[in-house]
PDB file of C-alpha atoms in Angstrom:
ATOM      1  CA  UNK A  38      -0.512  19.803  -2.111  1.00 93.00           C
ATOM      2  CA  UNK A  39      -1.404  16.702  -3.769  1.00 98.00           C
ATOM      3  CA  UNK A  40      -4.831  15.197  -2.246  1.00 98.00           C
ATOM      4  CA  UNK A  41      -4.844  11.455  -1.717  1.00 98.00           C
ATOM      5  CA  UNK A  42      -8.122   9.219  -1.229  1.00 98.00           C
ATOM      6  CA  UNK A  43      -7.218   6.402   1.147  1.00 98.00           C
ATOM      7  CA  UNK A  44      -9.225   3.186   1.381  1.00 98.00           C
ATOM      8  CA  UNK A  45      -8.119   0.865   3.881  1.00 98.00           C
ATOM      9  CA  UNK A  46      -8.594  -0.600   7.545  1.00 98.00           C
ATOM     10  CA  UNK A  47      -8.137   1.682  10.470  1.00 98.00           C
ATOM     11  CA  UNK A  48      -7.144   1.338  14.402  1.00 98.00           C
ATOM     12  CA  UNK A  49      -7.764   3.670  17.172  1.00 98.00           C
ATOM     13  CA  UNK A  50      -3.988   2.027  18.747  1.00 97.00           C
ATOM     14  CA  UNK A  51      -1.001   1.239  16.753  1.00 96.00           C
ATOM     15  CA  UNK A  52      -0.116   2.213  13.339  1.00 97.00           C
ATOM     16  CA  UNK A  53      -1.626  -0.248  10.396  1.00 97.00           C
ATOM     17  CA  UNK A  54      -3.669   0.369   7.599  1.00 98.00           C
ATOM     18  CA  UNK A  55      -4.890   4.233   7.168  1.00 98.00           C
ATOM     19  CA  UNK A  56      -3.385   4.646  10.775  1.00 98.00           C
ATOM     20  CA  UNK A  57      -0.225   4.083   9.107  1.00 98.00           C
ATOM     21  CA  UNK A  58      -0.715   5.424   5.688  1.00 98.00           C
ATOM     22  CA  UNK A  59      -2.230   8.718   6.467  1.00 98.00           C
ATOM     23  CA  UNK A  60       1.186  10.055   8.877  1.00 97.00           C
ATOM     24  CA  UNK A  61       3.268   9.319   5.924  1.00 98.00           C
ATOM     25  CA  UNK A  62       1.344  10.916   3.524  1.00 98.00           C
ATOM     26  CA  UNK A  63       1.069  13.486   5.492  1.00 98.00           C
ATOM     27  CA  UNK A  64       4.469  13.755   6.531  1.00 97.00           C
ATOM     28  CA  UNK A  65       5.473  13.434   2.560  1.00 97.00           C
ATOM     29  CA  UNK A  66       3.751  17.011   1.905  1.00 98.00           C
ATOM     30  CA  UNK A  67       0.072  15.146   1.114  1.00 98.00           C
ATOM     31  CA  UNK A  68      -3.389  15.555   2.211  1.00 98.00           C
ATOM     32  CA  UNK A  69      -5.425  12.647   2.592  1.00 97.00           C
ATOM     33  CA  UNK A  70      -9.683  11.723   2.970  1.00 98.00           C
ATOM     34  CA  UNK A  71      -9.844   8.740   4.684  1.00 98.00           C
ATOM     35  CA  UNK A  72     -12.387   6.398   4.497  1.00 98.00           C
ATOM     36  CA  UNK A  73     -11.956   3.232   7.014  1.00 98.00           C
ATOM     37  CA  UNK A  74     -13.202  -0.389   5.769  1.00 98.00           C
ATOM     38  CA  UNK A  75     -13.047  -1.567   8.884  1.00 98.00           C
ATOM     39  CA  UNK A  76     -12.435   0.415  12.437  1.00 98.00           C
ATOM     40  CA  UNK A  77     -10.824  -1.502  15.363  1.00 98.00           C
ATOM     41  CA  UNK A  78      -9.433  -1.283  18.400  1.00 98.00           C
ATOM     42  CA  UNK A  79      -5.958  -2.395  17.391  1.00 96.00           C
ATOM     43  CA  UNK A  80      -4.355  -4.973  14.588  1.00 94.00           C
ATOM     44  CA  UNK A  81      -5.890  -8.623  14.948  1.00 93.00           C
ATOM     45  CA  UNK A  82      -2.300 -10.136  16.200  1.00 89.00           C
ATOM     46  CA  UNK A  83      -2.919  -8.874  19.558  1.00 93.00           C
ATOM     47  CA  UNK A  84      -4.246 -11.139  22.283  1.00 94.00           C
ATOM     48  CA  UNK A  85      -7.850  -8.647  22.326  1.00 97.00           C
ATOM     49  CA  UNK A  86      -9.411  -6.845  19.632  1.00 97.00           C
ATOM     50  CA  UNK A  87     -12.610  -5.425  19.108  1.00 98.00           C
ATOM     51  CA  UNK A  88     -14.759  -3.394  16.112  1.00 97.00           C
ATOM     52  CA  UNK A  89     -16.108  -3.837  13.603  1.00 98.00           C
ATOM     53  CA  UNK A  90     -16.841  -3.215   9.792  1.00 98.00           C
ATOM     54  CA  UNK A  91     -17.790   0.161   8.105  1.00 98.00           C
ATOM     55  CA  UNK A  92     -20.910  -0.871   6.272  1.00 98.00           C
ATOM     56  CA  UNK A  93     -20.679  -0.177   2.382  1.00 98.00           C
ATOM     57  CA  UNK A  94     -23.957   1.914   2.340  1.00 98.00           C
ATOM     58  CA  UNK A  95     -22.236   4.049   4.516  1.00 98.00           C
ATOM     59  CA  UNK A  96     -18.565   4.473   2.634  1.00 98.00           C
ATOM     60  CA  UNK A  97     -21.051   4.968  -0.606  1.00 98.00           C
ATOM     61  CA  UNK A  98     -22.886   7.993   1.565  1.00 98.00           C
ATOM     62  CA  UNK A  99     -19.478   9.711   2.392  1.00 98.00           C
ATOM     63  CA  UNK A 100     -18.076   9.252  -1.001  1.00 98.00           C
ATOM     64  CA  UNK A 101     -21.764  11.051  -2.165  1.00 98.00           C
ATOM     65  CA  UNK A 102     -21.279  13.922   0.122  1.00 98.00           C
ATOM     66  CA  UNK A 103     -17.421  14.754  -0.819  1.00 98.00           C
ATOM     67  CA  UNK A 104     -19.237  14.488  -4.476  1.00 98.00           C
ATOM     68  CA  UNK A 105     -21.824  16.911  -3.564  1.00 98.00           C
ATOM     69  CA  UNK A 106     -19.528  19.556  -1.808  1.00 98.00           C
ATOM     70  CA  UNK A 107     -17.192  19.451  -5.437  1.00 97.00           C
ATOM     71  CA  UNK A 108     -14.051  17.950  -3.523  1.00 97.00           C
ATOM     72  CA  UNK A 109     -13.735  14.521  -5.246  1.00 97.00           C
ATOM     73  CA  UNK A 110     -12.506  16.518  -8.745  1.00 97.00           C
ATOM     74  CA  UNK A 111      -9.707  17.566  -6.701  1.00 97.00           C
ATOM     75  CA  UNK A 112      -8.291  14.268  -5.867  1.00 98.00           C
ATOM     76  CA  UNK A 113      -4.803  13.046  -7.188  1.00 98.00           C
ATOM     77  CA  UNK A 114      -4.344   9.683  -6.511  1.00 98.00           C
ATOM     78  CA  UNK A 115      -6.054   6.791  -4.627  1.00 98.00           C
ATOM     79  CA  UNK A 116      -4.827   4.708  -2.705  1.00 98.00           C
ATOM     80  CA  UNK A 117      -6.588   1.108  -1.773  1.00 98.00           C
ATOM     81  CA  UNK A 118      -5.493  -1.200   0.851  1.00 98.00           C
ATOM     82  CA  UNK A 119      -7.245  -4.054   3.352  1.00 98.00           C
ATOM     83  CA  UNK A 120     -11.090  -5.254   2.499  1.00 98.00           C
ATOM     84  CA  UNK A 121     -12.775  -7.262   4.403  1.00 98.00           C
ATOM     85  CA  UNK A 122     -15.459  -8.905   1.745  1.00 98.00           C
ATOM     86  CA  UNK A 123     -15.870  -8.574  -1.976  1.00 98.00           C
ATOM     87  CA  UNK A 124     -18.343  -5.733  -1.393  1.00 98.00           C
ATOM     88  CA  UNK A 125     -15.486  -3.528   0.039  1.00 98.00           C
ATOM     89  CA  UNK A 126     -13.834  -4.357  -2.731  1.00 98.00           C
ATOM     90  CA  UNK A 127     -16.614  -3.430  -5.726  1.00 98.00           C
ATOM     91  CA  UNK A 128     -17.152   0.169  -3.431  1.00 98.00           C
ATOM     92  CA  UNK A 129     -13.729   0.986  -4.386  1.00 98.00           C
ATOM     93  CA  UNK A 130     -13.579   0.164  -7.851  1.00 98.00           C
ATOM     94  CA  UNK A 131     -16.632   2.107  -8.169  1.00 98.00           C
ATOM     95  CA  UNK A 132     -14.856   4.821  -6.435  1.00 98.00           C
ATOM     96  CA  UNK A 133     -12.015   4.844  -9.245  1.00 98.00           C
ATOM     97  CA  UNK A 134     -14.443   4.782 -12.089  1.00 98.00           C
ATOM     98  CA  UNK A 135     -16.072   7.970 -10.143  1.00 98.00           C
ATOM     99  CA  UNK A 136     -13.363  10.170  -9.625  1.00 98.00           C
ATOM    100  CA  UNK A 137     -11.872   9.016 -12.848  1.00 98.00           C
ATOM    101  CA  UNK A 138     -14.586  10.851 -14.513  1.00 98.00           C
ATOM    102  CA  UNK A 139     -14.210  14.045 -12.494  1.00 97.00           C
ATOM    103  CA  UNK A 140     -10.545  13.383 -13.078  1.00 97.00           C
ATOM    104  CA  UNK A 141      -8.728  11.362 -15.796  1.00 97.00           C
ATOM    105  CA  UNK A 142      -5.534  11.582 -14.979  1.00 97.00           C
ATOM    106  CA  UNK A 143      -6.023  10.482 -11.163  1.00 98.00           C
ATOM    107  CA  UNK A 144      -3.408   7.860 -10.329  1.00 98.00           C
ATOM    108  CA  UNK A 145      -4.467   4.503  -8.862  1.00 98.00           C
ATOM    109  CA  UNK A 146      -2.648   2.968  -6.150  1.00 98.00           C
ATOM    110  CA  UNK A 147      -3.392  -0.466  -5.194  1.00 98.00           C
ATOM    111  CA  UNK A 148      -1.658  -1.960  -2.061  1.00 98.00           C
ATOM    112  CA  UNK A 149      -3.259  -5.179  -2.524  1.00 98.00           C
ATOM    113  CA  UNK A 150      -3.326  -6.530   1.312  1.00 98.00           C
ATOM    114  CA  UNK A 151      -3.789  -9.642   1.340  1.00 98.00           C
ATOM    115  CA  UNK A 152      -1.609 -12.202   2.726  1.00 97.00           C
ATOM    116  CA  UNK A 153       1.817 -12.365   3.897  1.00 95.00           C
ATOM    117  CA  UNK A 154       4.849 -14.932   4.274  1.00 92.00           C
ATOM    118  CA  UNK A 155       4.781 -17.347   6.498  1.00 88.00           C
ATOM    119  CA  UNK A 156       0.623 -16.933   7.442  1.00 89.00           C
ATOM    120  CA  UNK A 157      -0.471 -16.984   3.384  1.00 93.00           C
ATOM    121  CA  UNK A 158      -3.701 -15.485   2.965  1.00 97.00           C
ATOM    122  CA  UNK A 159      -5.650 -13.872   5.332  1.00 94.00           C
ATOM    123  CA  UNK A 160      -8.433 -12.830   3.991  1.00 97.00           C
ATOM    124  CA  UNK A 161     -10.948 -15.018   2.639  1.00 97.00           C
ATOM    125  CA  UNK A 162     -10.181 -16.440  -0.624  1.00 97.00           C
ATOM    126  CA  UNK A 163     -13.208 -14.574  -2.541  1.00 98.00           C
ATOM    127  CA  UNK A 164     -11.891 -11.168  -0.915  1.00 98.00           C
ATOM    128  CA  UNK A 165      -8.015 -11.645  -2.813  1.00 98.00           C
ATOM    129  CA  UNK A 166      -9.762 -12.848  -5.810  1.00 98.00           C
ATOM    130  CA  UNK A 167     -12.037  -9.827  -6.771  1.00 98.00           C
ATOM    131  CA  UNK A 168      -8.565  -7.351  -5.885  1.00 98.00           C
ATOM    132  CA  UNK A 169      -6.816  -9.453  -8.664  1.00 98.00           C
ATOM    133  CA  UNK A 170      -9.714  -9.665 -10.995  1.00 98.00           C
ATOM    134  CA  UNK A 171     -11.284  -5.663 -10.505  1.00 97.00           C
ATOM    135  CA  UNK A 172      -8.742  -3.904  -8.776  1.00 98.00           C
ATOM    136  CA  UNK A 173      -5.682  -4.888 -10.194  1.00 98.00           C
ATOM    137  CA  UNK A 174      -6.438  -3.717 -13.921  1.00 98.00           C
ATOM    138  CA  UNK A 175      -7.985  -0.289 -12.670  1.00 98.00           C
ATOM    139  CA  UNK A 176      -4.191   0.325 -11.314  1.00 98.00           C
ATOM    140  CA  UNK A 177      -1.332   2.237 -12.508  1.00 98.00           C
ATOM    141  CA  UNK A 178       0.566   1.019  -9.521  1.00 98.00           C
ATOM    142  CA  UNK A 179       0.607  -1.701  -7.506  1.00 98.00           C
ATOM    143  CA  UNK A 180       2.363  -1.857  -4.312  1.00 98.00           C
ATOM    144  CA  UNK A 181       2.599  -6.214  -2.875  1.00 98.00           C
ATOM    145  CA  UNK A 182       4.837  -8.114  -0.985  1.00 98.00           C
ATOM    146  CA  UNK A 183       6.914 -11.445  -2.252  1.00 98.00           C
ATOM    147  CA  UNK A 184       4.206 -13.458  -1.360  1.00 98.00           C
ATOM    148  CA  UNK A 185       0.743 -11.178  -2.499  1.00 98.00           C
ATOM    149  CA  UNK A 186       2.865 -10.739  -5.889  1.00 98.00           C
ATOM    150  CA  UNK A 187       3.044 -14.540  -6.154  1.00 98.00           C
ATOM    151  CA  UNK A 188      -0.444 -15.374  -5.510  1.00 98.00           C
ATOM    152  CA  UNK A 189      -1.399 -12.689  -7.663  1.00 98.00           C
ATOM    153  CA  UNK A 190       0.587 -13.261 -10.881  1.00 98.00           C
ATOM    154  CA  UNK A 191       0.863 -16.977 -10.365  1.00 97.00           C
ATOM    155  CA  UNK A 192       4.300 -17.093 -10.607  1.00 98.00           C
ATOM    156  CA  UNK A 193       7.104 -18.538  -7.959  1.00 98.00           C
ATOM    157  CA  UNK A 194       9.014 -15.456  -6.569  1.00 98.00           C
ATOM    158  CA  UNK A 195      12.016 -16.298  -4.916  1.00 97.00           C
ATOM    159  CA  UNK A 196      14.635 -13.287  -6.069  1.00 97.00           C
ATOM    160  CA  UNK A 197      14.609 -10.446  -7.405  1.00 97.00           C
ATOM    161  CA  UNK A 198      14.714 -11.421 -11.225  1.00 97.00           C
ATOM    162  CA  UNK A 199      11.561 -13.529 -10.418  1.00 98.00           C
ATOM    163  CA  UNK A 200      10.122 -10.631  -8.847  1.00 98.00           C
ATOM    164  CA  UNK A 201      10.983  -8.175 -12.100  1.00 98.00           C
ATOM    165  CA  UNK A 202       9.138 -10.652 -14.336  1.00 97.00           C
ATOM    166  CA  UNK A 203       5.907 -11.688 -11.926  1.00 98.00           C
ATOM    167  CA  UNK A 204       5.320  -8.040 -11.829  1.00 98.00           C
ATOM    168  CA  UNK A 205       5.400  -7.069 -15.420  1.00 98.00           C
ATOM    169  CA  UNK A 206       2.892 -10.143 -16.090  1.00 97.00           C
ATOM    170  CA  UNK A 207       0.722  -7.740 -13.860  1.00 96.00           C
ATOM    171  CA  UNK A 208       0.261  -5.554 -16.528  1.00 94.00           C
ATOM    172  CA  UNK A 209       0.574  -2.271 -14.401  1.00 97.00           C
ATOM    173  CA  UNK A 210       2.830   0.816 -15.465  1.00 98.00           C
ATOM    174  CA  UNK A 211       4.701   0.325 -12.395  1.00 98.00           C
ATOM    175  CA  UNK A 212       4.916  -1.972  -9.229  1.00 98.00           C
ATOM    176  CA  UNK A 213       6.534  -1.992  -6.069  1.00 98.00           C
ATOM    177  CA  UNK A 214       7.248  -5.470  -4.560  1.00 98.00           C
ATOM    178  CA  UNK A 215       8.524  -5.317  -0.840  1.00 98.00           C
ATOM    179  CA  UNK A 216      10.368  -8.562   1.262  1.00 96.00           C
ATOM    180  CA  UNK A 217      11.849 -10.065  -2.198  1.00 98.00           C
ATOM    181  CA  UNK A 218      14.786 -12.368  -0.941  1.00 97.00           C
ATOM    182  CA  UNK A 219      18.235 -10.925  -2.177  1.00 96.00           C
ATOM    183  CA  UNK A 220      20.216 -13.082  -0.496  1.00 94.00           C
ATOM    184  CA  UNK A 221      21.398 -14.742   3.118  1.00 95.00           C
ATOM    185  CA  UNK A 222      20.019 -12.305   5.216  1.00 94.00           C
ATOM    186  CA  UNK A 223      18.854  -9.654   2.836  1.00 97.00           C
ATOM    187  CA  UNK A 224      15.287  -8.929   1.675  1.00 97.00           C
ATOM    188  CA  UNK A 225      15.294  -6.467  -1.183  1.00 98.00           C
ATOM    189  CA  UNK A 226      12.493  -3.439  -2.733  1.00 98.00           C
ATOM    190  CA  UNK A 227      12.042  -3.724  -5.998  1.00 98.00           C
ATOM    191  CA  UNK A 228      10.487  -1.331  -8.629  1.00 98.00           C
ATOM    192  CA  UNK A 229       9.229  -2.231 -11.792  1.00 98.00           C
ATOM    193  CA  UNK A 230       8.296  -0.383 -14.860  1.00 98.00           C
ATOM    194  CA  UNK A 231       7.788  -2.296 -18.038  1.00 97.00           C
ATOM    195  CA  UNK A 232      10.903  -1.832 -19.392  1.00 96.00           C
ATOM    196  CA  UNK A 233      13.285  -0.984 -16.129  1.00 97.00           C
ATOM    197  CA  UNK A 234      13.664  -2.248 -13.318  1.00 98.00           C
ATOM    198  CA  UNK A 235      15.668  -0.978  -9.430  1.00 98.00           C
ATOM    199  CA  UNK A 236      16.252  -2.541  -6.021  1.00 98.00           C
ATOM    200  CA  UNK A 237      17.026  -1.284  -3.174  1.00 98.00           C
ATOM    201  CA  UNK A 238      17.954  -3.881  -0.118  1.00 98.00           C
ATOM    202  CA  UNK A 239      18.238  -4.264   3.513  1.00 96.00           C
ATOM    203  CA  UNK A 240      18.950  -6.719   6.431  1.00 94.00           C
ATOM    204  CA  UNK A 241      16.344  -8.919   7.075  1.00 93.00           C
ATOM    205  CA  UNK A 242      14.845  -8.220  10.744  1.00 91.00           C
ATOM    206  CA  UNK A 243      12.665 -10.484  13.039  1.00 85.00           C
ATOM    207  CA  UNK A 244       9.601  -9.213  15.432  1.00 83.00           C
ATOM    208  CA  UNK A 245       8.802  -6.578  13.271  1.00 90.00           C
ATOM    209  CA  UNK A 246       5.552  -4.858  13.975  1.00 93.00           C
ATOM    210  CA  UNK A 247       2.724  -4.883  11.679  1.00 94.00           C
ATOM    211  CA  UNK A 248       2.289  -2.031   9.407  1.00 96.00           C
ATOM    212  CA  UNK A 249       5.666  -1.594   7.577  1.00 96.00           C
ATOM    213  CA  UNK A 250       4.212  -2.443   3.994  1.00 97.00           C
ATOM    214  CA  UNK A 251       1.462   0.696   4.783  1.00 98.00           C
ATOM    215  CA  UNK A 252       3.623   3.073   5.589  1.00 98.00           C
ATOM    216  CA  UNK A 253       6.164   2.412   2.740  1.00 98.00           C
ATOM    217  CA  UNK A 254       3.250   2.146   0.056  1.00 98.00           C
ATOM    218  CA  UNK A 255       2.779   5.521   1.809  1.00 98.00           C
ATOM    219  CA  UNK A 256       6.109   6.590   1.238  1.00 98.00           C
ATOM    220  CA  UNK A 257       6.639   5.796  -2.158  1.00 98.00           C
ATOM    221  CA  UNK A 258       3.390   7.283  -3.241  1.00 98.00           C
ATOM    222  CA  UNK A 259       4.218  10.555  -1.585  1.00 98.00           C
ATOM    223  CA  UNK A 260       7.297  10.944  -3.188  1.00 98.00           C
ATOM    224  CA  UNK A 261       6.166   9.776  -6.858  1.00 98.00           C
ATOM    225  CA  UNK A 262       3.150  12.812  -6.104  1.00 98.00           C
ATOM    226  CA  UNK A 263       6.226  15.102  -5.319  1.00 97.00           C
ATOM    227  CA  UNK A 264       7.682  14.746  -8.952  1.00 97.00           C
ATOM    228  CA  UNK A 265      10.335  12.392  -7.792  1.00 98.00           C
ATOM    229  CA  UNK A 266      11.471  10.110 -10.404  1.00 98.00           C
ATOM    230  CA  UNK A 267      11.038   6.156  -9.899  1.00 98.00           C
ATOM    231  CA  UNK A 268      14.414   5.040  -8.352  1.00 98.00           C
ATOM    232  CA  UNK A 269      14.391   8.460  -6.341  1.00 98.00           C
ATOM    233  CA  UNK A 270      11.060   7.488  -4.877  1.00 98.00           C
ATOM    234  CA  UNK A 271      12.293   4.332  -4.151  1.00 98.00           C
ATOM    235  CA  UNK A 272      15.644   5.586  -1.996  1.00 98.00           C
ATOM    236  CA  UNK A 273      13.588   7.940  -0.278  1.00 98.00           C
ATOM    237  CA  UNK A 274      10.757   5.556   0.710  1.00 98.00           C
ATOM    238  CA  UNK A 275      13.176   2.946   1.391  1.00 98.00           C
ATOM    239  CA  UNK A 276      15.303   4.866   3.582  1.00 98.00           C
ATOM    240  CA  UNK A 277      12.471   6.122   5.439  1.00 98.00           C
ATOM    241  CA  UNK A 278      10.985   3.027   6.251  1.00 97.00           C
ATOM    242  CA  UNK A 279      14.208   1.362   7.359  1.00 97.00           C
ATOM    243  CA  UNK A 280      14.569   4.079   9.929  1.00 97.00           C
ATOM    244  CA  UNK A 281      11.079   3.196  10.968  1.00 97.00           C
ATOM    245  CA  UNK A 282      11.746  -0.538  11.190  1.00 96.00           C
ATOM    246  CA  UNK A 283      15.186   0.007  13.555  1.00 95.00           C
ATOM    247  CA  UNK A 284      13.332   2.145  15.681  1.00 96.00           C
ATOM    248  CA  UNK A 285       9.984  -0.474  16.688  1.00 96.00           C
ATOM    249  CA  UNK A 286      12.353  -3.562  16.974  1.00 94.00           C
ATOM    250  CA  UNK A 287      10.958  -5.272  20.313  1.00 90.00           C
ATOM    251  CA  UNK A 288       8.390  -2.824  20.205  1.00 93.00           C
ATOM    252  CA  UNK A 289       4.804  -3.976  19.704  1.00 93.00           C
ATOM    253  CA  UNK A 290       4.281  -1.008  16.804  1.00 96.00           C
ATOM    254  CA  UNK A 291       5.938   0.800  14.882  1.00 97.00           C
ATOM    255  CA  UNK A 292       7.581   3.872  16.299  1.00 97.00           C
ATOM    256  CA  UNK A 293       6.043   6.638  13.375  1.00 97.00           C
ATOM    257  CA  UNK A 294       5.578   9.275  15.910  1.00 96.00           C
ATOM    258  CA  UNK A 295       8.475   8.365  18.300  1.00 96.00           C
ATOM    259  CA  UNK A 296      11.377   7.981  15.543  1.00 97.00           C
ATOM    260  CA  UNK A 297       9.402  10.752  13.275  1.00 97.00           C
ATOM    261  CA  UNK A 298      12.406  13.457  13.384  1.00 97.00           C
ATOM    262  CA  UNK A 299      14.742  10.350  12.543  1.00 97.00           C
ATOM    263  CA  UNK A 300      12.664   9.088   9.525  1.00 98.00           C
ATOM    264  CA  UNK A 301      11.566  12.283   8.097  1.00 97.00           C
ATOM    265  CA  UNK A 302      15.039  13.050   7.343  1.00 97.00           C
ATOM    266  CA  UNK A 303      16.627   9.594   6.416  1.00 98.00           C
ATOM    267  CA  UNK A 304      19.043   9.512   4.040  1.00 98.00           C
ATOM    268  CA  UNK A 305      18.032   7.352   0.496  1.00 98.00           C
ATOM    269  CA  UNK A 306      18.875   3.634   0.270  1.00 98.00           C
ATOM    270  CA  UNK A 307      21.181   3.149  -2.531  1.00 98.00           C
ATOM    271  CA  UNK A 308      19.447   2.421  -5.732  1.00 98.00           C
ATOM    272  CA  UNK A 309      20.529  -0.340  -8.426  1.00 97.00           C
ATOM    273  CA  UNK A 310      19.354  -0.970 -11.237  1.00 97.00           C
ATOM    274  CA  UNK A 311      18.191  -4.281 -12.228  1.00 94.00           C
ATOM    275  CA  UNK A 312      19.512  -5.922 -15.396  1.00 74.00           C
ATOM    276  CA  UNK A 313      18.650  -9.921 -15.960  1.00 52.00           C
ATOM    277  CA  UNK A 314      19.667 -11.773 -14.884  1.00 45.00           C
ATOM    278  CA  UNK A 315      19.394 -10.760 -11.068  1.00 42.00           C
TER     279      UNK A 315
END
């Protein structure tokens, strides 16, 4: 069972960040340790929230006593998502170059949370800086939506060819951009290797509830640790998380425990591949 290391934010209601992440590892035949950035009550957007941040000193204690007790040689993968200061951010690259040591052929998984289209960034401009400049290169994969992958390459992404070539000037063996446009209507997946490239595409929903870009970096990672190959990751992750998404409309979270039966055993997306142009 492949053992993932999740860094991210966490909620005690609703399912964003870890509290996303960790069901659909879980659910995709991984284990996870989980170690929260940030604990609240419940994702920002609603009209109350309250917590607080996890202070690094203490993430650097926990991550000393899984050291200690010989269990950080036995993670797979790692998997980095919402920080709330540049701190947060140097605690998990020093995290990779840790287990990295104990374990060279971990994978590195960053879901580089950031911003989002309309809003733009929303985290403070020093934060999405320091994941570009420290996190980004320590990745093999990295997991952004249409608007993250523009900020962070620096290059207009409006389709899916745009997408292909923003994400190979990333530099990582493979990327997964979510919310590309395909279309009127149609927001597309796309996965990018350095030399291939598939999509897989959907209709484009309002009111959907936060979280949908956790759970599917989620998704695809758990498949990719099951052996799948790329564009079969991509189906299966896809699939998943469009069951997900038609079961929360007009709800106020996403429905992974509700709809689990449903998107457990989703059928794959169709998968395309990409040739240029788009």
């Amino acid at each position: 069972m492949p053992l993932i290391l999740a860094i991210s934010s966490w909620v005690a209601r609703g399912h964003v960040g870890l509290s996303a992440a960790i069901p659909v590892l879980q659910a995709g035949g991984c284990e996870a340790l989980s170690f929260p950035t940030v604990i609240l009550s419940n994702h920002p957007g609603h009209a109350a929230c309250a917590g607080s941040r996890v202070a690094v000193d203490h993430l650097q204690a926990m991550l000393d006593a899984l050291d200690q007790n010989g269990w950080l040689s036995d993670v797979d993968a790692i998997l980095t998502g919402y920080f709330p200061s540049p701190e947060h951010v140097a605690f998990a690259a020093s995290a990779i170059q840790r287990v990295r040591k104990l374990n060279p052929r971990v994978q590195v998984w960053c879901d580089p949370v950031i911003g989002d289209d309309p809003r733009g960034l929303y985290v403070p401009n020093d934060v999405a800086e320091v994941v570009r400049d420290r996190l980004l290169p320590l990745s093999d994969c990295i997991t952004p939506n249409r608007f993250e992958l523009q900020w962070l390459s620096g290059r207009a992404v409006t389709n899916q060819a745009d997408a292909v070539d923003a994400a190979r000037a990333l530099g990582a063996s493979l990327t997964l951009v979510t919310s590309v446009p395909a279309g009127e209507g149609v927001i597309a997946n796309v996965a990018v290797t350095p030399t291939e490239a598939w999509s897989t595409t959907s209709a484009l929903r309002n009111a959907v509830p936060h979280g949908t870009g956790d759970a599917l970096a989620a998704a695809f990672l758990a498949a990719r640790s099951a052996g799948r190959p790329v564009p079969e990751a991509l189906g299966a992750a896809s699939g998943a998380i469009d069951t997900i998404v038609a079961a929360s409309l007009g709800r106020d979270e996403l429905q992974l425990v509700q709809a689990r039966d449903a998107w457990t055993t989703a059928p794959p997306a169709a998968v395309s591949p990409l040739t240029a142009p788009c």
